[in-house]
Every structure is written in structure tokens, then in C-alpha cells.
PDB file of C-alpha atoms in Angstrom:
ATOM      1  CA  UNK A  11       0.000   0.000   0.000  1.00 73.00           C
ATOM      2  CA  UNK A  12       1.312   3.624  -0.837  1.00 77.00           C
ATOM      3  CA  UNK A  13       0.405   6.635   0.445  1.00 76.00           C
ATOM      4  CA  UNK A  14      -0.009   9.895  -1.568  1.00 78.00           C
ATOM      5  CA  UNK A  15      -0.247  13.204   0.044  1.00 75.00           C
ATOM      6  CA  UNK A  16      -2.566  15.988  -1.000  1.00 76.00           C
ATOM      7  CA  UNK A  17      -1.746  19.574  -1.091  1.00 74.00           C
ATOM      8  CA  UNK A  18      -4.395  20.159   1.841  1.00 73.00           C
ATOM      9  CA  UNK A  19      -3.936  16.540   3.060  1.00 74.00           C
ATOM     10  CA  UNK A  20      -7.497  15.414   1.989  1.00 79.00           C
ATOM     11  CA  UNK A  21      -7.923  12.433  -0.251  1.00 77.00           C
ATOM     12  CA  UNK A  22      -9.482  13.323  -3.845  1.00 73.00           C
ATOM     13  CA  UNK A  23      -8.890  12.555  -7.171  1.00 79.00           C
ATOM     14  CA  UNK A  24      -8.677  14.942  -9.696  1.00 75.00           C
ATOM     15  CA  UNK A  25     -10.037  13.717 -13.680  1.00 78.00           C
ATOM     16  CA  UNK A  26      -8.879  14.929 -16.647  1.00 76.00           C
ATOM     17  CA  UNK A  27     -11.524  16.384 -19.985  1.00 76.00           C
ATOM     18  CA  UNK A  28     -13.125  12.843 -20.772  1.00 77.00           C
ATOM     19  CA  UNK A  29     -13.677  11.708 -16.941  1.00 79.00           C
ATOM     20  CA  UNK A  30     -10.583   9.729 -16.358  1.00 79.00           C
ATOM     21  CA  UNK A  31      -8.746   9.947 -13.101  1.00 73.00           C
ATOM     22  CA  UNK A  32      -5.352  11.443 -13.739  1.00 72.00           C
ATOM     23  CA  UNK A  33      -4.385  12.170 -10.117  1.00 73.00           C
ATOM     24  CA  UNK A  34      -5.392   9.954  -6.646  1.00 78.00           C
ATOM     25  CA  UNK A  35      -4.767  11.100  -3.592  1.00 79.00           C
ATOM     26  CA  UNK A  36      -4.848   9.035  -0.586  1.00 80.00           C
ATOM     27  CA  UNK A  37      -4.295   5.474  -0.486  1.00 78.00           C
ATOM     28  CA  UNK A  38      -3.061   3.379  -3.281  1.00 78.00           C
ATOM     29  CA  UNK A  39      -3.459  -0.033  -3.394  1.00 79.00           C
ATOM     30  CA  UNK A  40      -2.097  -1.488  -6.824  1.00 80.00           C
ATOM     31  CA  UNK A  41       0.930  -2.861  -5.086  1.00 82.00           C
ATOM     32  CA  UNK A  42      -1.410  -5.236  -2.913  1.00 83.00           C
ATOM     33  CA  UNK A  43      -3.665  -5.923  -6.085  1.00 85.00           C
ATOM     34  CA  UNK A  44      -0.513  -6.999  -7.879  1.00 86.00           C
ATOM     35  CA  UNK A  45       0.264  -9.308  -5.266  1.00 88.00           C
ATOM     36  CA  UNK A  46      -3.281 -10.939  -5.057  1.00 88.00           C
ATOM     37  CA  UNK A  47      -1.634 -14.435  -6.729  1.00 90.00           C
ATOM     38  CA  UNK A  48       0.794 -14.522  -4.489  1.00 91.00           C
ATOM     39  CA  UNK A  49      -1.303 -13.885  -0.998  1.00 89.00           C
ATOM     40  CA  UNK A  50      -3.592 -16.248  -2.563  1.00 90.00           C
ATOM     41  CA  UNK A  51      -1.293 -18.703  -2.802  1.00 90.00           C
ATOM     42  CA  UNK A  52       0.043 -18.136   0.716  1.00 91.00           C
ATOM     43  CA  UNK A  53      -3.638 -18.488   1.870  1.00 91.00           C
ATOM     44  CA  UNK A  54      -4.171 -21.721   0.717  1.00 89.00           C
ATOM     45  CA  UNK A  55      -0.627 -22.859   2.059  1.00 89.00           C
ATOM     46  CA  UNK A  56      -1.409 -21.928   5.128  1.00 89.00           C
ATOM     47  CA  UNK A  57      -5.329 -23.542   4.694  1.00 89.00           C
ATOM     48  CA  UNK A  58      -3.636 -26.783   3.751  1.00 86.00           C
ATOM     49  CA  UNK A  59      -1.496 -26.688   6.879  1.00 85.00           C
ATOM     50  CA  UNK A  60      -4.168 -25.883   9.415  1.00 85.00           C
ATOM     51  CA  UNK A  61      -5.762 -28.598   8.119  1.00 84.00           C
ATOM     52  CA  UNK A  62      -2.922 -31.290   8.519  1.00 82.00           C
ATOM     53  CA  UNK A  63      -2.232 -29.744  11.869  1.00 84.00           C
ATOM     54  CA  UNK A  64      -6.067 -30.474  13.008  1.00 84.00           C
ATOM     55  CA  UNK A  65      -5.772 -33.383  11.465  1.00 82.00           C
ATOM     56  CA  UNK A  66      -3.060 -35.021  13.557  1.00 83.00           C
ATOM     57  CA  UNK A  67      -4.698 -33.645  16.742  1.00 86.00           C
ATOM     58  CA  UNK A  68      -7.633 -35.670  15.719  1.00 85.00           C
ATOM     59  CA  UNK A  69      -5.241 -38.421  15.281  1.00 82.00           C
ATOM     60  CA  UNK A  70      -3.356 -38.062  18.594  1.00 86.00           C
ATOM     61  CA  UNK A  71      -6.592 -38.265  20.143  1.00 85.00           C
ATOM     62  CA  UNK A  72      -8.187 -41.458  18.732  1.00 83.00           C
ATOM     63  CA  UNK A  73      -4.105 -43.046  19.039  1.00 84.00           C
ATOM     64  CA  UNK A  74      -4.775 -41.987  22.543  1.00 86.00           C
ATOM     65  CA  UNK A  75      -8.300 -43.585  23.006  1.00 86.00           C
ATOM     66  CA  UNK A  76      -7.098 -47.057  21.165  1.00 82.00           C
ATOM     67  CA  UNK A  77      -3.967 -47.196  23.059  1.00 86.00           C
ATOM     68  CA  UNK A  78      -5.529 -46.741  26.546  1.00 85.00           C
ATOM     69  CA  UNK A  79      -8.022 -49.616  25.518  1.00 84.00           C
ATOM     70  CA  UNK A  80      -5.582 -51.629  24.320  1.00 82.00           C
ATOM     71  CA  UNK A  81      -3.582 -51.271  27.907  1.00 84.00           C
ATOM     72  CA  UNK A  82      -6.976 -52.731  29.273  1.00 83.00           C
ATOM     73  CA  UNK A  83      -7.146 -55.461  27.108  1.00 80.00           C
ATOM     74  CA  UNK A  84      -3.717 -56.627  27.809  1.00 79.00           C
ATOM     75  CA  UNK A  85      -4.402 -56.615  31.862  1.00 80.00           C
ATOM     76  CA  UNK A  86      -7.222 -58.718  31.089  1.00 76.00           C
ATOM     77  CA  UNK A  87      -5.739 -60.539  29.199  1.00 70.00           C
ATOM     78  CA  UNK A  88      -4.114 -64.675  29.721  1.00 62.00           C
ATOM     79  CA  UNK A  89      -1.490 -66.507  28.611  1.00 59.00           C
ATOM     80  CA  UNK A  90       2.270 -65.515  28.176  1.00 63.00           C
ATOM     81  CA  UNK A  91       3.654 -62.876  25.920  1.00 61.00           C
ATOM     82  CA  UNK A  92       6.613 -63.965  23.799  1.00 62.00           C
ATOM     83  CA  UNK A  93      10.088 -63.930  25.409  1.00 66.00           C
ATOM     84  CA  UNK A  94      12.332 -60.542  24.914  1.00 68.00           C
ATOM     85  CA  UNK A  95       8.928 -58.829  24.410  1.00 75.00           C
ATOM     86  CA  UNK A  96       7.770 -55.770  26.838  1.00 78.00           C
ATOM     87  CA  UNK A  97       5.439 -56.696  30.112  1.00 82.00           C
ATOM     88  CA  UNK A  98       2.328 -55.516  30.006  1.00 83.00           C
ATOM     89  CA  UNK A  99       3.798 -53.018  32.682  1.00 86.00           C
ATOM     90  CA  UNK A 100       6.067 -51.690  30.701  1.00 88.00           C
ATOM     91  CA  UNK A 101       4.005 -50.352  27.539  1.00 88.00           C
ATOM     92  CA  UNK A 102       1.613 -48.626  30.189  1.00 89.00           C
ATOM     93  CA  UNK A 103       4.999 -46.844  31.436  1.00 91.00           C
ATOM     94  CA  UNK A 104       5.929 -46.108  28.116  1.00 90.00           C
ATOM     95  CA  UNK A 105       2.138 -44.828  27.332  1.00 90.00           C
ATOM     96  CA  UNK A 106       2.421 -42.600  31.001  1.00 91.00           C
ATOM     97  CA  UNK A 107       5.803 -41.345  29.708  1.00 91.00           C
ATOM     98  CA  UNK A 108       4.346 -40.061  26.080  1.00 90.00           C
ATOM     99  CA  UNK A 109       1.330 -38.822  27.626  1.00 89.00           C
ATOM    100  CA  UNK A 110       3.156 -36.971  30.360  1.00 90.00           C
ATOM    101  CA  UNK A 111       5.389 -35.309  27.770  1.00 88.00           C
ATOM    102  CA  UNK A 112       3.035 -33.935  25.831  1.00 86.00           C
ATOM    103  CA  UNK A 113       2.460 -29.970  26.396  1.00 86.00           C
ATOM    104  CA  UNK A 114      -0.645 -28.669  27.008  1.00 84.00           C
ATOM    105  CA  UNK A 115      -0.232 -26.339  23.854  1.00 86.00           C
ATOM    106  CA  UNK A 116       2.159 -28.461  21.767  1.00 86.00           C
ATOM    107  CA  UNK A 117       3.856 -27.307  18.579  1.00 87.00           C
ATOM    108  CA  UNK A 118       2.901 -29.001  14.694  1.00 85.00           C
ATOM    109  CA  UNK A 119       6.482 -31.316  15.422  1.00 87.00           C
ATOM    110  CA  UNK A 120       5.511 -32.257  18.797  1.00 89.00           C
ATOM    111  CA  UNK A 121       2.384 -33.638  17.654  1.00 88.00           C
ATOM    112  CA  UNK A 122       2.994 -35.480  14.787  1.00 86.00           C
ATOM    113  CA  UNK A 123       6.109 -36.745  17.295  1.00 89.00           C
ATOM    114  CA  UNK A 124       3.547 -38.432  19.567  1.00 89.00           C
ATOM    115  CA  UNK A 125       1.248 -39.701  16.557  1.00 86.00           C
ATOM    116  CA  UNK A 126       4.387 -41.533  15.357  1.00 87.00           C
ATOM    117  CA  UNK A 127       5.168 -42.650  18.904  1.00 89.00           C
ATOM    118  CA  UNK A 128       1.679 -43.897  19.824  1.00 88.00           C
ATOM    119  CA  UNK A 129       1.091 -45.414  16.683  1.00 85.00           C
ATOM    120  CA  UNK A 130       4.371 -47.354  16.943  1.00 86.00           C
ATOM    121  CA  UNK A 131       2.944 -48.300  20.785  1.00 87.00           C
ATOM    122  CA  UNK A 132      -0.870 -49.469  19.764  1.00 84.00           C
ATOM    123  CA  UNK A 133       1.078 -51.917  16.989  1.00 82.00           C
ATOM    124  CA  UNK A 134       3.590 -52.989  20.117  1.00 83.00           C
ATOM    125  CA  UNK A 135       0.347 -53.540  22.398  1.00 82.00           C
ATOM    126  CA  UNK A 136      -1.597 -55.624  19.033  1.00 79.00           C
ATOM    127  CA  UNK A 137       1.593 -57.840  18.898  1.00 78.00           C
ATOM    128  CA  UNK A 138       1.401 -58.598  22.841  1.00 80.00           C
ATOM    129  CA  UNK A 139      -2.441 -59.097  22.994  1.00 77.00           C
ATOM    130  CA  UNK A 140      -2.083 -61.373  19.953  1.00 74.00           C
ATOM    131  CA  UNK A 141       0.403 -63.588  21.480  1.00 74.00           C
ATOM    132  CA  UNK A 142      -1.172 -63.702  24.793  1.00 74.00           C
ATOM    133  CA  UNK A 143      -4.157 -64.889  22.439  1.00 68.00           C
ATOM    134  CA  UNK A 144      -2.034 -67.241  20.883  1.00 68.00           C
ATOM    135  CA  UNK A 145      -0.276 -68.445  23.845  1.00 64.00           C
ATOM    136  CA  UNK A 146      -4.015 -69.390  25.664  1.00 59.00           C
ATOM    137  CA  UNK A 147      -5.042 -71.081  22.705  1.00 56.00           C
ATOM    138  CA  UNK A 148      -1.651 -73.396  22.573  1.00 55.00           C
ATOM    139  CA  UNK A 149      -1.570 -74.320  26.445  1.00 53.00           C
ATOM    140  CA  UNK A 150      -5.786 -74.858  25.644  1.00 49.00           C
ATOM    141  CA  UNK A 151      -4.719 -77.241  23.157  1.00 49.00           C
ATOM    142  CA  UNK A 152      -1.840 -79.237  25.529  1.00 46.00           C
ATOM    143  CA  UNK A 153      -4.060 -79.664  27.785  1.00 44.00           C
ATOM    144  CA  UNK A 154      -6.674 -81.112  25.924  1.00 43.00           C
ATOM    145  CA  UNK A 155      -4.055 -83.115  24.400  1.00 43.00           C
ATOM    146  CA  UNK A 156      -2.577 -83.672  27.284  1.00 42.00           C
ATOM    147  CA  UNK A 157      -6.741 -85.464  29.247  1.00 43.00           C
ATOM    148  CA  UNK A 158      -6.703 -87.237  25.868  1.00 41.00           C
ATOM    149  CA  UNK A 159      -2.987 -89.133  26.557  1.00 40.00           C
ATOM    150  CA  UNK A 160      -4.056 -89.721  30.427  1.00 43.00           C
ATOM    151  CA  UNK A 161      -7.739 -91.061  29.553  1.00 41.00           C
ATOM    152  CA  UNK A 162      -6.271 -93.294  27.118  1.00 40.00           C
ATOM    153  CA  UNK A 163      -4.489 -95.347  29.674  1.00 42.00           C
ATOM    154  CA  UNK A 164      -6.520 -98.527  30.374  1.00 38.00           C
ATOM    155  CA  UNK A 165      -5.181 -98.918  34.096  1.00 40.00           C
ATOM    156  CA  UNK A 166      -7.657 -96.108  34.870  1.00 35.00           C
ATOM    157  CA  UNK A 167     -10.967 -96.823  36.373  1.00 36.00           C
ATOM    158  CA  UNK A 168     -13.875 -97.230  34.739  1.00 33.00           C
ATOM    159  CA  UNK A 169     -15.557 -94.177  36.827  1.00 32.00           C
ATOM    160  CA  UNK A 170     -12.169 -91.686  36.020  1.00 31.00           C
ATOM    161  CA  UNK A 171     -12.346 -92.772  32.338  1.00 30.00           C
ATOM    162  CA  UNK A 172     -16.133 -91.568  32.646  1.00 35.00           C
ATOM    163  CA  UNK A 173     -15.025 -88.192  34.454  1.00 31.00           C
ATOM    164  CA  UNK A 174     -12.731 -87.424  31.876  1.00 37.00           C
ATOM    165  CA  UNK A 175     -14.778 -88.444  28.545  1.00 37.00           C
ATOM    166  CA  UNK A 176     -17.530 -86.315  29.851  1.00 34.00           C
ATOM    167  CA  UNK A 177     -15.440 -83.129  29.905  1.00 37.00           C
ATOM    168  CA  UNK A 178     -14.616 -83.822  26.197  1.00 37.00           C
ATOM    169  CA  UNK A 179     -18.659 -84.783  25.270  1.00 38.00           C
ATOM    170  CA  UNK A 180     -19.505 -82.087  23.265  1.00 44.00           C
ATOM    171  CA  UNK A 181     -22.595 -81.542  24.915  1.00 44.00           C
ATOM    172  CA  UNK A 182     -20.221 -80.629  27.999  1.00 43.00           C
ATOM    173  CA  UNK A 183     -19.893 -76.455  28.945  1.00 45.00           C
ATOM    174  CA  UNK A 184     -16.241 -76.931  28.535  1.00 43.00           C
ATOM    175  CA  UNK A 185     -16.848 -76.334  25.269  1.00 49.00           C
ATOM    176  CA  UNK A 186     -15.130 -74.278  21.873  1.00 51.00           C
ATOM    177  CA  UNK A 187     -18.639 -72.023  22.460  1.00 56.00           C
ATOM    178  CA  UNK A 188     -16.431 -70.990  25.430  1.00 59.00           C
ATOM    179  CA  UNK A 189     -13.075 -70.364  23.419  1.00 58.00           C
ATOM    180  CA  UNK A 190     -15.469 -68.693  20.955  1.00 59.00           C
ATOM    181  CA  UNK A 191     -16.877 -66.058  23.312  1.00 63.00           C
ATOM    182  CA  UNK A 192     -13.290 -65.355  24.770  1.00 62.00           C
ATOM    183  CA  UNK A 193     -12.484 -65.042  21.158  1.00 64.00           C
ATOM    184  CA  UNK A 194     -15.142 -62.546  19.689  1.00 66.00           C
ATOM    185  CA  UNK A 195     -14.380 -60.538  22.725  1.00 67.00           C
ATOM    186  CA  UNK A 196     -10.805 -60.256  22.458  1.00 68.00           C
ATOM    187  CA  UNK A 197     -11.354 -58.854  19.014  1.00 72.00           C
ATOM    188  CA  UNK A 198     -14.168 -56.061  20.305  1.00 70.00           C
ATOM    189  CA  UNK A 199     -11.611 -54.992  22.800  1.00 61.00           C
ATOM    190  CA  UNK A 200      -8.221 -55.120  20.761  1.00 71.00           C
ATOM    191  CA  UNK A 201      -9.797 -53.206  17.600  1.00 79.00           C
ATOM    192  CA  UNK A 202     -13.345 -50.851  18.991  1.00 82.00           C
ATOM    193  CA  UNK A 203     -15.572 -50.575  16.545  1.00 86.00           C
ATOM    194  CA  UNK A 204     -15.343 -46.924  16.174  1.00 85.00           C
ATOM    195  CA  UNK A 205     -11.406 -47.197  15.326  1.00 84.00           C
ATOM    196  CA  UNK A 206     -12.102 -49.181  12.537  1.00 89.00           C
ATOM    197  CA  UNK A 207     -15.208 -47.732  11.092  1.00 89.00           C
ATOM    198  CA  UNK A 208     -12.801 -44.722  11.019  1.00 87.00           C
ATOM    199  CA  UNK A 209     -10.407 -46.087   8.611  1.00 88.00           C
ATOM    200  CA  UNK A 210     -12.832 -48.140   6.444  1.00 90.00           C
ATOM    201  CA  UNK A 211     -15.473 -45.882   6.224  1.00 90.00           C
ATOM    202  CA  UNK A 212     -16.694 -47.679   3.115  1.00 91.00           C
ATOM    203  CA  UNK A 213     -18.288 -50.351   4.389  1.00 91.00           C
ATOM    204  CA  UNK A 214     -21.179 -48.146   5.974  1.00 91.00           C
ATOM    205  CA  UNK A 215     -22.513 -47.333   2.598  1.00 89.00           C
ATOM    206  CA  UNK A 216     -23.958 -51.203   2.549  1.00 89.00           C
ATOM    207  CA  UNK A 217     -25.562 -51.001   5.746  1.00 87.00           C
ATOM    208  CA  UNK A 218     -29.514 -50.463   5.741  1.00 83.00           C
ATOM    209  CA  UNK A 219     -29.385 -48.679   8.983  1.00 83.00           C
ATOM    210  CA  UNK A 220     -26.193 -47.620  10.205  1.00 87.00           C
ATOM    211  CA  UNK A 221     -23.485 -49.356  11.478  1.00 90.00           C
ATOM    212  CA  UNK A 222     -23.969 -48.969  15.615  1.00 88.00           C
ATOM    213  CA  UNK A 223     -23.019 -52.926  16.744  1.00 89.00           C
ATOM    214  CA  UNK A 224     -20.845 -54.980  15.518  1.00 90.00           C
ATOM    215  CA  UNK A 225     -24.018 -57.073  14.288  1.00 90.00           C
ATOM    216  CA  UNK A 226     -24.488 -54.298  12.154  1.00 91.00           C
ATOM    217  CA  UNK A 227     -20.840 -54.651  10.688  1.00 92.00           C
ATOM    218  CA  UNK A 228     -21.036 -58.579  10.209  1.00 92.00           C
ATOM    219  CA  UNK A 229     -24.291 -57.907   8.576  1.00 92.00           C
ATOM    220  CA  UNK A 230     -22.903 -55.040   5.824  1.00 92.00           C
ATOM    221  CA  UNK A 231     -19.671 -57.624   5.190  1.00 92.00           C
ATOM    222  CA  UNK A 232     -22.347 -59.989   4.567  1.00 91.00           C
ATOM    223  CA  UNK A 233     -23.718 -57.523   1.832  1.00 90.00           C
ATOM    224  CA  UNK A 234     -20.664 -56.589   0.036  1.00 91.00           C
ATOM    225  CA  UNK A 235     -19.435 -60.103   0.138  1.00 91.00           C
ATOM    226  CA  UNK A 236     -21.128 -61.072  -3.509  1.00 90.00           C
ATOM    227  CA  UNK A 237     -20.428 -57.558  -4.612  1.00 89.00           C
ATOM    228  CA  UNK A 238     -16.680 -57.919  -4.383  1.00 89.00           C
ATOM    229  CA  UNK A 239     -17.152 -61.277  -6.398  1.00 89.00           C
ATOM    230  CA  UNK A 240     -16.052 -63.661  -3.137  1.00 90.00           C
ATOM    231  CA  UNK A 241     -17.537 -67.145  -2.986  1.00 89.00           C
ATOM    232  CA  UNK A 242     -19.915 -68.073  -0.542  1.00 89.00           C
ATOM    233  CA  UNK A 243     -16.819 -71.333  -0.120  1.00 89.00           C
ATOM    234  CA  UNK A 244     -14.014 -68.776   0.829  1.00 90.00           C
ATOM    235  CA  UNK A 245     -16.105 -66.562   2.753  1.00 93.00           C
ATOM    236  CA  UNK A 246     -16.709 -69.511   4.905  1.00 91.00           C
ATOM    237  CA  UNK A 247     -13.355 -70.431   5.516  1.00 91.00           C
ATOM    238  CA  UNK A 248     -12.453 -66.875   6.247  1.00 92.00           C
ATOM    239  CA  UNK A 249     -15.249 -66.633   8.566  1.00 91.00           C
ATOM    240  CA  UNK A 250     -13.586 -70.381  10.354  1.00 90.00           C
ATOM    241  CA  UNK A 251     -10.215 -69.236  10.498  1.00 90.00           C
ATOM    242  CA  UNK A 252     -10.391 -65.521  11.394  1.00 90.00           C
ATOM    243  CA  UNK A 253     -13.888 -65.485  13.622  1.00 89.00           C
ATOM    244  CA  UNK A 254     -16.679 -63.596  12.235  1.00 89.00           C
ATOM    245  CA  UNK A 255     -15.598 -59.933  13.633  1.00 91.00           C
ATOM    246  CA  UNK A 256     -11.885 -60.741  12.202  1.00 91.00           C
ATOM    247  CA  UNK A 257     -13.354 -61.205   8.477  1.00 92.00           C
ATOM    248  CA  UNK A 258     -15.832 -58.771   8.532  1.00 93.00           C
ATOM    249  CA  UNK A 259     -13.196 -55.773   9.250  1.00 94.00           C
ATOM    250  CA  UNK A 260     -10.924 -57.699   6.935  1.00 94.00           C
ATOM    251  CA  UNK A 261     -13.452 -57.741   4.140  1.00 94.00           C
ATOM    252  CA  UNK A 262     -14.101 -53.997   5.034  1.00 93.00           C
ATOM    253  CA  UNK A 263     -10.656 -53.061   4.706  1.00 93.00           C
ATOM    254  CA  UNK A 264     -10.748 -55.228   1.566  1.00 93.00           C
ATOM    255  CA  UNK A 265     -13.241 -53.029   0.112  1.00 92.00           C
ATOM    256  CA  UNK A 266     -11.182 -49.845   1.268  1.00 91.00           C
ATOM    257  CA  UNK A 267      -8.640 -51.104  -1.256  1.00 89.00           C
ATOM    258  CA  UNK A 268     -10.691 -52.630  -3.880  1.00 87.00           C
ATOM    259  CA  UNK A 269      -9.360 -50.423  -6.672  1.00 86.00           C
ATOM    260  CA  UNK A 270      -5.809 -51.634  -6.332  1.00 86.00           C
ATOM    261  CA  UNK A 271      -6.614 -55.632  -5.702  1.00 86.00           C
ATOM    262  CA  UNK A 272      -7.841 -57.507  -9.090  1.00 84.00           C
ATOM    263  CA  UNK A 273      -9.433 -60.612  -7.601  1.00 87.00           C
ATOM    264  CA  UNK A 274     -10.830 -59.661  -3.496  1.00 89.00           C
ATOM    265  CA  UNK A 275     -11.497 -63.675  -3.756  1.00 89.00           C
ATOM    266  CA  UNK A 276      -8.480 -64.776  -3.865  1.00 89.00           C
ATOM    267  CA  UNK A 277      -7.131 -62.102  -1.777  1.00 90.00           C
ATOM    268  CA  UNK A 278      -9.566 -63.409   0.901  1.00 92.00           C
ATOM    269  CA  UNK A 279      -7.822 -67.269  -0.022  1.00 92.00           C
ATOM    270  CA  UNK A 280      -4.575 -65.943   0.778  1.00 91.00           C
ATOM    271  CA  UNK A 281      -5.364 -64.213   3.937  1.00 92.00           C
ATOM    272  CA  UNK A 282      -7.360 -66.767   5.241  1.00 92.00           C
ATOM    273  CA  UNK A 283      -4.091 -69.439   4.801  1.00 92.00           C
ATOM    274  CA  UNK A 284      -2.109 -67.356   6.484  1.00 90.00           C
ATOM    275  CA  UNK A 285      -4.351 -66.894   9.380  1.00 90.00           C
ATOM    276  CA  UNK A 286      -4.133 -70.202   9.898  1.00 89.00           C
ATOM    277  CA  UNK A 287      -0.035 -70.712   9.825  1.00 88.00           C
ATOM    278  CA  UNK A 288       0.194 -67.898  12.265  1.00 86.00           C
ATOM    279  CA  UNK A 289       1.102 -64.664   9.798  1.00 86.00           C
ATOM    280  CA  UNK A 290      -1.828 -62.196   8.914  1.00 87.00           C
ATOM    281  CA  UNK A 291      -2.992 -59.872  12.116  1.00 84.00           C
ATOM    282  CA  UNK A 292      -5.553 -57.212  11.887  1.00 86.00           C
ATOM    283  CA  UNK A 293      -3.157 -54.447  13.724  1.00 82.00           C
ATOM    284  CA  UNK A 294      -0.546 -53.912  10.638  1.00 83.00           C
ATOM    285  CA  UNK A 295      -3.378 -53.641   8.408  1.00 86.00           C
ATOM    286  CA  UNK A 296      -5.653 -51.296  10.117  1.00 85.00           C
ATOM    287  CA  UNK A 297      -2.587 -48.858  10.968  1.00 83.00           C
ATOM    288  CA  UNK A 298      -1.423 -48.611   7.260  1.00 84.00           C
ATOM    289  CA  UNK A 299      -5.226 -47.349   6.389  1.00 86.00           C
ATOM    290  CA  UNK A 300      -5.001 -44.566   9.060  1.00 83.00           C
ATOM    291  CA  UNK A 301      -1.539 -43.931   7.474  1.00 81.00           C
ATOM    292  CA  UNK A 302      -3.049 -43.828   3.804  1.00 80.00           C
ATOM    293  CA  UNK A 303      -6.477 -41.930   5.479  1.00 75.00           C
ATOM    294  CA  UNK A 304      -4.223 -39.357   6.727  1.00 73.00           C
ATOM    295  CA  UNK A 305      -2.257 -38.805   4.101  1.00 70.00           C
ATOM    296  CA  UNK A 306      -5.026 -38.506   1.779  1.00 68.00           C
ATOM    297  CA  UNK A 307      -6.289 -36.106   3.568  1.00 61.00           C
ATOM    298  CA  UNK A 308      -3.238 -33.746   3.701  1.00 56.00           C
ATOM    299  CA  UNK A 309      -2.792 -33.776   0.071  1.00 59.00           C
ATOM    300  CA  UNK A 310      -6.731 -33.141  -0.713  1.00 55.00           C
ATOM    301  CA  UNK A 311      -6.462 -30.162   1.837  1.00 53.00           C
TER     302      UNK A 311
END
């Protein structure tokens, strides 16, 4: 902006025969119009970074929520974690330690510092809950094997042999409905519902009503199943291997995806086979779709 002085300090503008202006006095502004691109420009740069900077607050905060349940999930949790891992102890103190850290009014780096840090600590804490699952379902398994070796001995009693075939009947409350109910609710507590309607946001577009339970999400997979070309066959055996709740997020996180995979069938196959040899876990897969959400997001804004 440039200023022009009048002989009596007023602002006027004096015009020539035909009505033009041929003198201005006052304020000029055709440096700022000149510049209008370029403040422009600068506007949106600094749009686009508000954005990302709300962004990974919003992503702090659900890191936060996820890893705090996660911490619960692993106290409830049996069985033994693998050896050289951290104690369940020692992720909370390394969750207490980020949290305490964090300033009240923290700067852009500081924040997308604790998003990489928490992030790095829910996949730790999926890794630990997982083998705790694992570990319960292998000593489970000795165990059983272990009645089946010690009934089979024909020194035993006819009224021990009894004992011990009845806990096996399947009509008996030992039972896998047992193992199944552990299982289902190991999944609701290691991945809520809202985390990973958050990152596969998809897959409520093929619910009638909303997605609110994870009924609701079992019912949509359900839906999309045929639509993504999957046999009823291999939906099955997902379904057997991973639990229902495990293959419905995986076939909604299929569906996030289904413009880069050419066959979601045999996508499903190959997930589903290595779910059973001990290699595919939900965790990895849901935190590379918040990575991909986020930086979506970034470059749209």
C-alpha cells in the first residue's frame, strides 16, 4: 500500500476532460492488487497446513483412546507374551511417559512426534495381545491333548475314564462355544468398533441402517461379500479361520482397497491361509489405512 499526500492533506482525485482519473490522492493499493496471486497462494498454504495440523490432533486423540483400551485389554488378558517382548507393565509406562510429555499447547512437530510414537505403541500392544491370544489357545490345546494321553491309559478306572470323557462330550460347557466367546471378545476390545469404522469408512454405505453394533458390521460384510465377487466357499473359511468380527473388518478393509486388488477372492484365499499358519494380524493392516487416510487427507487439503 502507498500513500499519496494531498496539497491540503485530503484524499481526492482529480479527472482529466473525458472523466478519467489522472491524479489519486490518498491510499493506493495497486501494489497489494498486484500481489493478489501470491497472498492467494500463501492463503491456501497456510489452509492446507491448518488442516494437517487439526488433522493429527484428531489423530493423537483417537491413538490416545485405542492405546488406553488396548492397555486394558492386555491386563485382562491370559497366557504368556513372547520372550524378549515388553510386560504388560512396561508399555503402560511407556504410554504414562508419552502422555506426560506432551504440552498442554504443543507445537505441529511435537504432535505429529507423539502420533508416530503412539502409533508405533498401539502396533507394540496388538503384537502382545495377539500372542497372549495365541499363547491361551496353545496351552488350551496341551491340555486337551494332554486329558486325551491320560484317559487313554486302560489302568484307569472305569468311573475316572467316565469323568474325563464327559469333559470332552460335546454336549459338555467346557466347550469351543467358550473359546469362541473369549475369542469374539478379544477382538471387540483389541480393535473398537469406532477405530475401525474410522479407517474403512466404506463399508457403511452397505448397511440399511447404520453401522452402531458390531451385528451391524457382520451384517454389511455380509452384503458386500457377492459384490466384491467372493464365494460363498471362501467366505466360509475366512469366517472359520479368522472369527466372524476378524473377516468382517478384513473384508471392510478389503473393500477400502478394492481399486488396487484384481481378484478380493483370492485375496480373501490368501489371507485366510495365512491366518491359519500364524502370519496375517488385523493391527498392521488397520494402521497402514489410518496412514493412507491421513495422508489422503493432507494432500486433498
Amino acid at each position: 500500500v502507498i500513500r499519496r499526500d494531498s496539497p491540503n492533506g485530503k484524499r481526492y482525485a482529480r479527472r482529466g476532460e473525458g472523466g478519467q482519473v489522472t491524479h489519486a490522492f490518498g491510499f493506493d493499493l495497486t501494489p497489494l492488487a498486484r500481489r493478489a496471486g501470491e497472498f492467494a497462494t500463501l492463503a491456501d498454504a497456510l489452509r492446507a497446513e491448518t488442516l494437517a495440523q487439526s488433522l493429527a490432533r484428531e489423530t493423537v486423540s483417537l491413538l490416545r483412546r485405542d492405546c488406553a483400551k488396548l492397555l486394558d485389554a492386555l491386563n485382562l488378558a491370559d497366557g504368556d507374551g513372547d520372550p524378549g517382548e515388553p510386560t504388560p507393565a512396561e508399555l503402560r509406562d511407556r504410554y504414562s511417559a508419552l502422555i506426560a510429555e506432551y504440552p498442554r499447547r504443543p507445537q505441529p512437530s511435537e504432535v505429529a512426534a507423539l502420533g508416530a510414537a503412539l502409533e508405533a505403541l498401539a502396533l507394540a500392544l496388538s503384537r502382545a495381545l495377539i500372542a497372549r491370544q495365541e499363547s491361551k489357545k496353545s496351552s488350551g490345546n496341551a491340555a486337551h491333548v494332554e486329558r486325551h494321553i491320560q484317559n487313554s491309559n486302560t489302568n484307569i478306572p472305569v468311573c475316572e475314564i467316565a469323568i474325563g470323557d464327559e469333559e470332552k462330550r460335546p454336549g459338555h460347557p467346557e466347550s469351543g462355544s467358550e473359546r469362541a466367546v473369549a475369542a469374539h471378545a478379544a477382538i471387540r476390545s483389541t480393535f473398537p468398533l469406532h477405530s475401525v469404522l474410522e479407517v474403512c469408512p466404506q463399508v457403511q454405505d452397505y448397511a440399511r441402517f447404520g453401522i452402531r453394533s458390531w451385528n451391524d458390521l457382520m451384517e454389511a460384510a455380509d452384503r458386500i461379500r457377492p459384490m466384491l465377487g467372493i464365494s460363498p466357499a471362501a467366505w466360509a473359511d475366512a469366517q472359520d479361520a479368522m472369527g466372524p468380527e476378524a473377516a468382517a473388518i478384513t473384508l471392510a478393509a478389503i473393500l477400502e482397497r478394492s481399486e488396487s486388488i484384481k481378484s478380493a477372492g483370492g485375496y480373501l484365499r490368501t489371507l485366510t491361509e495365512r491366518k491359519r499358519d500364524g502370519k496375517y494380524s488385523l493391527g498392521p493392516v488397520l494402521q497402514a489405512l489410518r496412514r493412507a487416510r491421513l495422508d489422503r487427507n493432507v494432500m486433498l487439503g
